[in-house]
Short mmCIF file of C-alpha atoms and ligand atoms in Angstrom, two decimals:
data_model
loop_
_atom_site.label_atom_id
_atom_site.label_comp_id
_atom_site.label_asym_id
_atom_site.label_seq_id
_atom_site.Cartn_x
_atom_site.Cartn_y
_atom_site.Cartn_z
CA MET A 1 273.62 -70.45 93.38
CA SER A 2 270.68 -72.10 91.60
CA SER A 3 269.19 -70.61 88.42
CA LYS A 4 266.17 -69.63 90.48
CA GLU A 5 268.26 -67.56 92.90
CA LYS A 6 270.34 -66.05 90.11
CA TYR A 7 267.14 -65.10 88.33
CA LYS A 8 265.61 -63.53 91.43
CA ASN A 9 268.72 -61.46 92.08
CA PHE A 10 268.96 -60.48 88.45
CA ILE A 11 265.37 -59.41 87.82
CA LYS A 12 265.55 -57.00 90.79
CA GLN A 13 268.04 -54.76 89.00
CA ILE A 14 266.07 -54.59 85.76
CA PRO A 15 263.76 -51.57 85.26
CA LYS A 16 260.08 -52.51 84.93
CA GLU A 17 259.82 -51.20 81.38
CA VAL A 18 262.56 -53.56 80.17
CA THR A 19 261.52 -57.08 79.16
CA LEU A 20 263.94 -59.80 80.14
CA ILE A 21 264.19 -62.64 77.65
CA ALA A 22 265.76 -65.58 79.47
CA VAL A 23 267.91 -67.23 76.82
CA SER A 24 267.46 -70.94 77.42
CA LYS A 25 269.35 -72.49 74.48
CA THR A 26 271.07 -75.76 75.52
CA LYS A 27 269.22 -75.62 78.87
CA THR A 28 266.76 -78.31 79.90
CA ALA A 29 263.00 -78.16 80.34
CA GLU A 30 263.55 -78.53 84.10
CA GLU A 31 265.81 -75.47 84.19
CA ILE A 32 263.20 -73.47 82.27
CA MET A 33 260.48 -74.63 84.66
CA GLU A 34 262.44 -73.26 87.64
CA LEU A 35 262.02 -69.76 86.22
CA TYR A 36 258.49 -70.48 85.05
CA ALA A 37 257.58 -71.31 88.65
CA GLU A 38 258.80 -67.81 89.59
CA GLY A 39 256.37 -66.33 87.09
CA HIS A 40 258.78 -65.82 84.19
CA ARG A 41 257.26 -66.31 80.74
CA ASP A 42 259.64 -64.89 78.10
CA PHE A 43 262.26 -67.34 76.87
CA GLY A 44 264.65 -67.11 73.94
CA GLU A 45 265.93 -69.91 71.72
CA ASN A 46 268.38 -70.03 68.81
CA TYR A 47 267.69 -73.36 67.13
CA VAL A 48 264.42 -74.33 65.46
CA GLN A 49 264.48 -78.02 66.43
CA GLU A 50 265.29 -77.27 70.06
CA LEU A 51 262.60 -74.61 70.19
CA ILE A 52 259.95 -76.96 68.78
CA SER A 53 260.66 -79.75 71.23
CA LYS A 54 260.60 -77.32 74.17
CA TYR A 55 257.39 -75.73 72.90
CA GLU A 56 255.76 -79.15 72.70
CA SER A 57 256.73 -80.28 76.18
CA LEU A 58 256.36 -77.01 78.15
CA PRO A 59 253.35 -74.90 79.24
CA LYS A 60 251.57 -73.14 76.39
CA ASP A 61 251.56 -69.70 78.00
CA ILE A 62 255.32 -69.35 77.55
CA ARG A 63 256.22 -66.57 75.11
CA TRP A 64 258.89 -68.01 72.83
CA HIS A 65 261.34 -65.59 71.25
CA PHE A 66 263.37 -66.80 68.31
CA ILE A 67 266.77 -65.07 68.43
CA GLY A 68 269.02 -67.22 66.23
CA HIS A 69 269.67 -67.26 62.51
CA LEU A 70 266.49 -68.43 60.77
CA GLN A 71 266.53 -70.30 57.47
CA THR A 72 263.56 -69.64 55.19
CA ASN A 73 262.76 -73.35 54.88
CA LYS A 74 262.27 -73.60 58.65
CA VAL A 75 259.96 -70.62 59.08
CA LYS A 76 256.80 -72.72 58.76
CA PHE A 77 257.71 -74.81 61.80
CA ILE A 78 257.69 -71.89 64.22
CA THR A 79 255.03 -69.51 62.82
CA PRO A 80 252.14 -71.35 64.54
CA PHE A 81 253.36 -70.41 68.00
CA VAL A 82 256.39 -68.08 68.05
CA HIS A 83 255.86 -64.83 70.00
CA LEU A 84 258.53 -62.65 68.39
CA ILE A 85 261.23 -63.34 65.79
CA HIS A 86 264.21 -61.10 66.65
CA SER A 87 266.49 -62.12 63.82
CA VAL A 88 265.00 -61.09 60.47
CA ASP A 89 267.93 -60.29 58.20
CA SER A 90 266.50 -60.31 54.66
CA LEU A 91 263.44 -59.31 52.67
CA ARG A 92 263.18 -62.91 51.49
CA LEU A 93 262.89 -64.11 55.08
CA LEU A 94 260.33 -61.44 55.90
CA GLN A 95 258.26 -62.44 52.86
CA GLU A 96 258.39 -66.10 53.84
CA ILE A 97 257.24 -65.23 57.38
CA ASN A 98 254.40 -63.21 55.84
CA LYS A 99 253.43 -66.12 53.57
CA GLN A 100 253.45 -68.68 56.38
CA GLY A 101 251.50 -66.31 58.65
CA GLU A 102 248.89 -65.86 55.93
CA LYS A 103 248.49 -69.63 55.54
CA ILE A 104 247.45 -69.99 59.16
CA ASN A 105 245.89 -66.52 59.49
CA ARG A 106 248.25 -65.47 62.27
CA SER A 107 250.21 -62.22 62.52
CA ILE A 108 253.88 -62.73 63.28
CA ASP A 109 255.78 -59.98 65.09
CA CYS A 110 259.33 -59.46 63.86
CA LEU A 111 262.41 -57.41 64.64
CA ILE A 112 264.99 -56.54 62.02
CA GLN A 113 268.47 -57.64 63.00
CA ILE A 114 271.01 -54.90 62.48
CA TYR A 115 274.71 -55.45 62.38
CA VAL A 116 277.02 -52.73 63.70
CA GLY A 117 279.97 -54.57 65.22
CA ASN A 118 283.33 -55.29 63.72
CA GLU A 119 283.13 -59.08 63.70
CA GLU A 120 282.66 -60.75 60.35
CA THR A 121 280.70 -63.76 61.52
CA LYS A 122 277.58 -62.06 62.80
CA PHE A 123 274.35 -62.02 60.85
CA GLY A 124 272.29 -58.93 60.28
CA LEU A 125 271.87 -55.95 57.96
CA ASN A 126 273.80 -52.71 57.97
CA LEU A 127 272.13 -49.34 58.54
CA ASP A 128 271.32 -48.68 54.88
CA GLU A 129 270.08 -52.22 54.32
CA VAL A 130 267.69 -51.89 57.26
CA LYS A 131 266.27 -48.67 55.81
CA ASP A 132 265.95 -50.26 52.34
CA LEU A 133 264.25 -53.33 53.73
CA ILE A 134 261.68 -51.23 55.54
CA LEU A 135 261.06 -49.13 52.42
CA MET A 136 260.58 -52.23 50.27
CA PHE A 137 258.34 -53.71 52.90
CA GLU A 138 256.28 -50.51 53.03
CA GLU A 139 255.64 -50.59 49.29
CA LYS A 140 253.81 -53.87 49.31
CA LYS A 141 251.09 -54.68 51.73
CA HIS A 142 252.30 -57.41 54.04
CA SER A 143 249.51 -58.05 56.46
CA PHE A 144 250.91 -60.96 58.40
CA ALA A 145 254.58 -60.19 59.08
CA LYS A 146 254.72 -57.13 61.35
CA ILE A 147 257.90 -55.14 61.86
CA LYS A 148 257.96 -54.13 65.51
CA GLY A 149 261.51 -52.99 66.08
CA LEU A 150 265.20 -53.74 65.86
CA MET A 151 267.57 -56.27 67.36
CA GLY A 152 271.30 -55.78 67.54
CA MET A 153 274.48 -57.01 69.17
CA ALA A 154 277.54 -55.02 70.07
CA SER A 155 281.04 -56.27 69.37
CA ASN A 156 282.48 -58.79 71.76
CA THR A 157 284.99 -56.46 73.40
CA ASP A 158 285.90 -55.02 76.81
CA ASN A 159 285.87 -51.52 75.36
CA GLU A 160 282.72 -50.07 76.92
CA ILE A 161 282.92 -46.89 74.86
CA GLN A 162 282.84 -48.91 71.68
CA ILE A 163 279.89 -50.99 72.95
CA LYS A 164 278.04 -47.84 73.92
CA ASN A 165 278.72 -46.24 70.53
CA GLU A 166 277.41 -49.32 68.73
CA PHE A 167 274.24 -49.48 70.83
CA ASN A 168 273.67 -45.77 70.26
CA ILE A 169 273.87 -46.23 66.49
CA ILE A 170 271.10 -48.84 66.71
CA LYS A 171 269.06 -46.68 69.06
CA ASP A 172 269.34 -43.65 66.75
CA LEU A 173 268.10 -45.71 63.81
CA PHE A 174 265.24 -47.06 65.93
CA VAL A 175 264.19 -43.52 66.82
CA SER A 176 264.61 -42.18 63.29
CA ILE A 177 262.45 -44.91 61.74
CA GLY A 178 259.83 -44.27 64.39
CA GLU A 179 256.43 -44.92 62.98
CA SER A 180 255.31 -45.28 59.37
CA LYS A 181 252.48 -46.76 57.36
CA HIS A 182 253.01 -50.45 58.04
CA CYS A 183 255.52 -50.49 60.83
CA LYS A 184 255.95 -49.02 64.25
CA MET A 185 259.18 -49.26 66.21
CA GLU A 186 258.19 -50.59 69.63
CA PHE A 187 260.87 -53.03 70.69
CA LEU A 188 264.58 -52.39 70.85
CA SER A 189 266.24 -55.72 71.61
CA MET A 190 269.82 -55.07 72.74
CA GLY A 191 272.01 -56.36 75.53
CA MET A 192 273.18 -59.78 76.72
CA SER A 193 274.92 -61.01 79.90
CA SER A 194 278.07 -58.99 79.30
CA ASP A 195 276.56 -55.69 78.18
CA PHE A 196 272.90 -55.46 79.29
CA ASN A 197 273.64 -52.47 81.56
CA ILE A 198 275.12 -50.42 78.76
CA ALA A 199 272.26 -51.49 76.48
CA ILE A 200 269.62 -50.32 78.95
CA GLN A 201 271.44 -46.98 79.32
CA SER A 202 271.29 -46.71 75.53
CA GLY A 203 267.52 -47.20 75.49
CA SER A 204 267.06 -50.95 75.10
CA ASN A 205 263.66 -52.23 76.25
CA MET A 206 264.37 -55.94 75.67
CA ILE A 207 267.46 -57.69 76.94
CA ARG A 208 268.42 -61.26 76.04
CA VAL A 209 270.28 -62.83 78.92
CA GLY A 210 271.42 -66.45 79.17
CA SER A 211 274.58 -67.32 81.06
CA LEU A 212 274.10 -64.78 83.86
CA ILE A 213 270.88 -66.53 84.83
CA PHE A 214 271.39 -70.15 83.79
CA GLY A 215 275.18 -70.36 84.17
CA GLU A 216 277.67 -71.09 81.40
CA ARG A 217 276.40 -73.14 78.50
CA ASN A 218 277.82 -76.58 77.97
CA TYR A 219 277.54 -77.54 74.31
CA ILE A 220 278.93 -81.04 74.77
CA LYS A 221 276.00 -83.38 75.08
C1 PLP B 301 273.06 -66.78 73.22
C2 PLP B 301 272.51 -65.46 72.88
C3 PLP B 301 272.22 -64.51 73.88
C4 PLP B 301 272.52 -64.72 75.36
O1 PLP B 301 273.90 -64.68 75.59
P1 PLP B 301 274.50 -64.63 77.08
O2 PLP B 301 275.86 -64.07 76.88
O3 PLP B 301 274.51 -66.04 77.57
O4 PLP B 301 273.63 -63.77 77.90
C5 PLP B 301 271.63 -63.32 73.50
N1 PLP B 301 271.35 -63.04 72.21
C6 PLP B 301 271.63 -63.92 71.22
C7 PLP B 301 271.28 -63.56 69.82
C8 PLP B 301 272.22 -65.14 71.53
O5 PLP B 301 272.50 -65.99 70.54
#
């Protein structure tokens, strides 16, 4: 099946209120354009250099979501055009996004990446760190970096109960933060190819799906 057919089959099962981010890392501009031709506009990328070259060569109405680990020294390259940064995992990064947004007078929407799984390699903040970050952020006035929600990943396991528990922890935090002076929880970004169904059941309204639509990624160039 082509990516276009996989996409058409996939999007049918997704509730209207859930935004599908098609994760296009390692995929070509041509593969992205197949979905674009079907009307899809939200694409997710993990690497700054790859995102920039795709941004430059593809239509400007694409909404680019940055979902990978972001180094502070690279923030300035994506702030002019990025639609939503899903992977904010420190106050320092948030402050840098604010600073770069201010320079170009553009608000940058951000999600805080929370870590709940049991794998050591994943980036993100734990529950208390997320709360602290939001409190610290609330104290100062940051007009350009906007906190719009949370992003999280469940452990890479077949244990659906564990996945569901992890998503529910993120969802509960999302609900409990709710709305405050400078931030309003709007987007809950949870769920990938292997667990998007469980994520949607747990209240996700943004899923990030790559291999189910584009096929397996081949990292060997
Ligand atoms: C690669 C990636 C995805 C998509 O993964 P699939 O399993 O291919 O759907 C989603 N979220 C993040 C943060 C990723 O890095």
